[in-house]
Amino acid sequence: MSIRGKAYIVGAYEHPLRLMPDKTITQVHAEVAMGALKDAGLSLKDVDGFALVGGDLNMPAIAMADYLGLTCQYVDSTITGGSSPVYHVGHAAAAIAEGKCSVVLITLAARAKSGNVRGGGSENPDRNFEGVFGTSTIGMYALAATRHMHEFGTTSEQLAEVKVAAAHHAQYNPHALLQKAVTVEDVVNSRMVSDPLHLLDCCVVTDSGGAVIVASPEVARSINRPKVKILGQGEAPKHTDNGRIDLTYTGARWSGPRAFEEAGLKPSDIKYASIYDSFTITVMETIEDLGFCEKGQGGKFVMDGALQAPHGKLPFNTDGGGLCNNHPAMGGITKIIEAVRQVRGEATPQVQVPNCNIALAHGTGGSLGTRHASATLILGQEDA
């Protein structure tokens, strides 16, 4: 069943704080929920579906729905790391299309900077075999970057272009954790963390959260503000293939084409892209896998301001992204929120993409160096 045009994003809210040592994750969920509802002009009594990422509670979606006083016909607590919210939007749209509910609230909250991540899920079954060799999150991404460099001649300077674009955008975002523009030289001269990735190739770590509201066309029509139509969504895991993993591509190789097919669009139709940016290599591989350039050509594609808004060939992460703005352990919700802002024409004026009628949001959860999950969402204006 296609979800194209069967549901709309009618509310979006990003928590303005990046450090919240005195708040619980439950509080943050509640605050972003109320922010998104206010944005949509709805109330808690209008919500009949709920999805959640992150929480301190047992059965977090059920417990949080109870905390908020929701009467739900539909709940979802799918955990696929940073891609979880992008999964949830697709699931919510499908549930609405099937008549299971009409208004789904999706929230994410985490306190990664304060030391309480609690994203849900459990240890991977083979963690004891991987961990004994000293792997780490950045180490796994460094493996992917090293392989990409070996196969395609990608350079550290090309990876740095991703950070330069994100920082260029973040300087206009008053809520961004890092608001200083940087140069390629700044990135490659920053401290090496895990060769070949430097400190400035890495995302920030924040406390924060966000929420979006997915609603039926009938509910959307009753809301007197710009609505964002869900045009297509695709999701896919990528496994280790029993150790024969190819580190040069991501799950976007499959999730992207599925989303484009459902939307009836192609990469050249996209005016703006929110791409999960845990590290600079994540963006480069994802750009290739989504079809914006040939495999191995990502390094050339991102050069000369290609990712900078408003007039680059693929403006991306105009809020500063996870590299500069906000990354509360699993930052997929911010990718959706900024795509919504762009389609509504409500992004920061200096980085608002002209005539942004079609946007893409992509999440990656897990690690490029091992198993992970990808999800791609394509959004458009009401008449798209």
XYZ file of C-alpha atoms in Angstrom:
384
model
C 0.000 0.000 0.000
C 1.387 3.390 -0.984
C 1.333 6.139 1.644
C 1.772 8.919 -0.915
C -0.586 11.732 0.043
C -2.278 9.609 2.734
C -0.872 11.669 5.629
C 0.679 15.052 6.404
C 3.142 16.432 8.912
C 1.150 19.194 10.573
C 3.342 20.046 13.563
C 7.061 20.103 14.366
C 9.108 21.320 17.301
C 12.776 21.131 18.308
C 13.764 21.720 21.918
C 15.857 24.919 22.093
C 18.173 23.722 24.861
C 21.337 21.668 24.328
C 22.170 20.993 27.981
C 19.492 19.950 30.477
C 21.103 18.418 33.581
C 18.072 19.210 35.757
C 15.402 17.678 33.511
C 14.373 14.056 33.171
C 13.982 12.475 29.755
C 10.274 12.146 30.523
C 10.063 15.909 31.027
C 11.795 16.540 27.713
C 9.382 14.222 25.907
C 6.471 16.124 27.411
C 7.915 19.532 26.534
C 8.564 18.686 22.892
C 5.154 17.028 22.630
C 3.446 20.202 23.785
C 5.605 22.277 21.473
C 4.597 20.261 18.418
C 0.925 20.304 19.411
C 1.031 24.085 19.814
C 2.682 24.386 16.397
C -0.168 22.363 14.861
C -2.920 24.066 16.832
C -3.954 20.721 18.338
C -4.252 19.398 21.888
C -3.515 16.132 23.636
C -7.151 15.071 23.305
C -6.772 15.148 19.507
C -3.981 12.542 19.575
C -4.938 8.897 19.061
C -1.535 7.513 18.097
C 1.880 7.804 19.746
C 5.469 6.827 18.886
C 8.531 7.410 21.010
C 12.325 7.277 20.794
C 14.286 7.226 24.062
C 13.014 6.965 27.604
C 13.740 5.993 31.192
C 10.613 3.884 31.470
C 9.648 0.245 31.125
C 7.547 -0.162 27.959
C 8.378 3.481 27.158
C 5.707 4.208 24.551
C 2.940 2.834 26.759
C 4.266 4.515 29.896
C 4.815 7.880 28.190
C 1.355 7.808 26.622
C -0.014 7.238 30.116
C 2.096 10.107 31.490
C 0.707 12.452 28.823
C -2.852 11.248 29.382
C -3.246 10.012 25.810
C -5.970 7.637 24.696
C -4.230 5.770 21.895
C -5.421 3.326 19.288
C -1.869 3.003 17.943
C 1.582 2.984 19.593
C 5.071 2.374 18.192
C 8.423 2.128 19.959
C 10.537 0.807 17.068
C 14.214 1.384 17.863
C 16.610 1.596 14.922
C 18.990 4.158 16.389
C 19.208 7.489 14.618
C 16.825 6.409 11.883
C 14.004 5.581 14.335
C 11.918 8.752 13.852
C 12.067 8.393 10.067
C 10.801 4.828 10.469
C 8.059 6.110 12.771
C 6.792 8.675 10.264
C 6.380 5.981 7.628
C 4.698 3.638 10.087
C 2.375 6.406 11.303
C 1.389 7.327 7.743
C 0.607 3.679 7.000
C -1.462 3.346 10.186
C -3.421 6.469 9.273
C -3.977 5.204 5.728
C -5.338 1.951 7.168
C -7.774 3.833 9.395
C -6.146 2.811 12.670
C -5.721 6.395 13.872
C -5.835 9.973 12.624
C -3.254 11.982 14.615
C 0.099 10.453 15.608
C 2.493 12.262 17.940
C 6.157 11.224 17.545
C 8.665 12.342 20.193
C 12.393 11.915 20.790
C 14.304 12.877 23.910
C 17.771 12.080 25.244
C 20.371 13.514 27.596
C 23.534 12.385 25.875
C 25.596 15.336 27.098
C 24.450 14.966 30.692
C 25.287 11.296 30.583
C 21.891 9.628 30.446
C 21.307 8.463 26.885
C 18.810 5.621 27.427
C 17.766 5.261 23.831
C 16.176 1.870 24.336
C 17.109 -1.430 22.778
C 19.710 -3.872 24.102
C 23.195 -5.180 23.439
C 23.831 -6.711 20.035
C 24.029 -10.515 20.295
C 27.620 -10.551 19.016
C 28.828 -7.513 20.983
C 31.130 -9.668 23.100
C 32.923 -10.832 19.974
C 33.331 -7.337 18.481
C 34.074 -5.465 21.697
C 37.009 -7.637 22.715
C 39.043 -6.169 19.850
C 38.608 -2.634 21.124
C 36.147 -1.238 18.615
C 34.403 2.077 19.259
C 31.743 4.161 17.566
C 34.185 6.504 15.873
C 36.541 3.622 15.125
C 33.850 1.890 13.103
C 33.170 5.037 11.071
C 36.909 5.552 10.596
C 37.061 2.077 9.046
C 34.392 3.111 6.543
C 36.200 6.360 5.763
C 39.511 4.555 5.269
C 37.942 2.069 2.890
C 36.187 4.806 0.918
C 39.507 6.623 0.571
C 41.235 3.433 -0.558
C 38.596 2.508 -3.131
C 37.806 5.937 -4.566
C 40.616 8.322 -3.690
C 38.462 10.367 -1.326
C 40.492 12.889 0.666
C 40.285 14.399 4.133
C 39.806 17.782 2.473
C 36.728 16.494 0.663
C 35.255 15.112 3.886
C 35.945 18.481 5.477
C 33.664 20.184 2.926
C 30.711 18.506 4.661
C 31.618 20.109 7.998
C 32.270 23.471 6.342
C 28.748 23.503 4.889
C 27.147 22.480 8.198
C 29.084 25.167 10.078
C 28.184 27.775 7.464
C 24.514 27.082 8.210
C 24.901 26.794 11.993
C 26.225 30.347 12.307
C 22.675 31.546 11.539
C 21.007 29.229 14.083
C 20.856 30.840 17.543
C 20.182 27.452 19.163
C 23.088 25.594 17.531
C 25.701 24.263 19.934
C 28.513 25.368 17.589
C 27.843 28.657 15.815
C 31.234 29.385 14.296
C 32.001 29.022 10.589
C 35.055 26.877 9.808
C 37.338 26.274 6.837
C 38.634 23.085 5.272
C 41.980 23.862 6.885
C 40.333 24.146 10.306
C 38.860 20.672 9.916
C 41.957 18.860 8.678
C 44.135 20.606 11.264
C 41.852 19.696 14.153
C 42.925 16.882 16.464
C 42.942 13.411 14.938
C 40.493 11.237 16.852
C 40.483 8.023 14.833
C 42.494 8.123 11.634
C 41.374 9.476 9.166
C 38.612 11.266 11.105
C 39.457 14.496 12.899
C 37.642 16.108 15.799
C 35.678 18.374 13.466
C 34.600 15.371 11.364
C 32.529 14.252 14.367
C 29.038 15.257 15.485
C 28.369 17.238 18.615
C 26.892 15.619 21.729
C 23.845 17.310 23.265
C 20.839 16.925 25.474
C 17.678 17.712 23.547
C 14.621 16.367 21.815
C 12.009 17.048 19.211
C 8.571 16.048 18.053
C 6.461 15.884 14.915
C 2.768 15.260 14.377
C 1.509 13.133 11.496
C -2.178 13.530 10.654
C -4.790 12.363 8.198
C -5.746 14.567 5.229
C -9.053 15.327 6.946
C -7.321 16.649 10.074
C -4.727 18.477 7.969
C -7.433 20.374 6.119
C -8.743 21.746 9.412
C -5.356 23.261 10.325
C -4.789 26.818 9.176
C -1.057 26.758 8.483
C 1.217 25.177 5.853
C 1.018 21.402 5.791
C 3.745 19.064 4.555
C 2.613 16.097 2.490
C 4.283 12.713 2.967
C 5.174 11.564 -0.543
C 7.247 8.463 0.042
C 9.201 6.500 2.616
C 11.628 3.596 2.462
C 13.539 1.659 5.094
C 16.213 -1.004 5.072
C 18.764 -2.620 7.364
C 22.331 -3.340 6.317
C 23.957 -6.357 7.934
C 27.557 -7.449 8.404
C 27.169 -10.357 5.954
C 29.012 -12.626 8.401
C 32.125 -10.470 8.225
C 32.137 -9.881 4.465
C 30.719 -6.378 4.862
C 31.444 -3.771 2.178
C 32.129 -0.552 4.092
C 31.707 1.759 1.103
C 27.905 1.891 1.066
C 24.994 2.273 3.466
C 21.430 1.040 3.784
C 20.385 4.130 1.826
C 21.231 2.049 -1.250
C 17.861 0.335 -0.685
C 15.784 2.762 1.373
C 16.336 5.645 -1.052
C 15.061 3.959 -4.226
C 12.004 2.654 -2.335
C 11.131 6.160 -1.152
C 11.681 7.709 -4.581
C 9.565 5.033 -6.260
C 6.668 5.579 -3.880
C 6.915 9.341 -4.320
C 7.141 9.077 -8.113
C 10.232 11.279 -8.013
C 13.969 11.097 -8.671
C 17.000 12.579 -6.908
C 17.146 15.554 -9.275
C 13.697 16.627 -8.010
C 14.977 17.205 -4.463
C 15.485 20.866 -3.548
C 16.802 20.262 -0.021
C 18.163 17.233 1.871
C 18.407 16.557 5.606
C 21.021 13.805 5.839
C 22.082 12.109 9.044
C 25.535 13.427 9.864
C 27.016 11.502 12.764
C 30.331 11.906 10.935
C 31.339 13.526 7.661
C 31.787 10.121 6.011
C 28.158 9.279 6.836
C 26.982 12.174 4.672
C 29.302 11.407 1.784
C 28.329 7.750 1.499
C 24.636 8.555 1.922
C 24.700 11.171 -0.846
C 26.095 8.528 -3.188
C 23.663 5.825 -2.118
C 20.632 8.080 -2.485
C 21.608 8.667 -6.107
C 22.722 12.287 -5.994
C 25.998 11.207 -7.624
C 27.727 8.037 -8.738
C 29.261 5.719 -6.156
C 32.752 6.935 -5.355
C 32.101 10.452 -6.646
C 30.872 11.896 -3.358
C 34.193 13.590 -2.706
C 34.000 15.535 -5.943
C 30.279 16.199 -5.513
C 30.604 18.022 -2.170
C 33.371 20.393 -3.227
C 33.078 24.117 -3.920
C 30.073 24.780 -1.682
C 27.777 22.183 -3.245
C 26.042 21.529 0.083
C 25.650 25.153 1.141
C 22.283 26.889 1.185
C 20.591 28.601 -0.347
C 22.096 28.091 -3.795
C 24.290 24.966 -3.666
C 23.399 22.071 -5.941
C 22.198 20.076 -2.897
C 21.627 22.311 0.143
C 21.761 20.104 3.237
C 21.279 20.332 7.011
C 20.499 24.026 7.089
C 20.102 23.986 10.877
C 23.759 22.959 11.240
C 22.870 19.281 11.572
C 24.386 16.855 14.018
C 27.833 18.170 13.158
C 27.111 21.594 14.644
C 23.571 22.074 15.912
C 22.034 19.192 17.825
C 22.687 15.476 18.244
C 20.909 14.009 21.292
C 22.286 10.475 20.842
C 19.859 9.715 17.999
C 19.249 12.781 15.863
C 16.814 11.591 13.219
C 13.974 13.759 14.509
C 15.923 16.941 13.763
C 16.347 15.818 10.162
C 12.571 15.664 9.772
C 12.003 18.958 11.585
C 14.403 20.951 9.400
C 12.969 19.399 6.229
C 9.515 20.485 7.413
C 10.815 24.014 8.014
C 12.266 24.163 4.523
C 9.099 22.961 2.798
C 7.010 25.403 4.847
C 9.407 28.231 3.972
C 10.146 28.715 7.686
C 13.873 27.966 7.820
C 16.303 30.668 8.936
C 16.110 33.342 6.196
C 19.818 33.201 5.310
C 19.557 29.482 4.493
C 15.978 29.118 3.271
C 16.083 27.328 -0.094
C 14.015 29.196 -2.724
C 10.889 27.427 -3.968
C 11.576 24.407 -1.753
C 8.597 22.295 -2.776
C 10.292 18.880 -2.373
C 12.629 17.841 0.452
C 14.248 14.642 1.674
C 15.030 13.519 5.226
C 17.281 10.519 5.820
C 18.233 8.756 9.050
C 21.005 6.275 9.816
C 20.983 4.203 12.974
C 23.844 1.980 14.078
C 27.277 2.198 12.496
C 28.603 2.273 8.948
C 31.343 -0.076 10.112
C 28.893 -2.779 11.152
C 25.109 -3.345 11.123
C 22.817 -0.363 10.789
C 19.357 0.727 9.664
C 18.501 3.404 7.105
C 15.240 5.205 6.448
C 14.408 7.783 3.786
C 11.448 10.155 3.806
C 10.344 12.417 0.949
C 8.165 15.411 1.756
C 6.414 18.010 -0.352
C 4.181 21.017 -0.273
C 0.404 20.495 -0.247
C 0.119 20.541 -4.036
C 3.128 18.267 -4.636
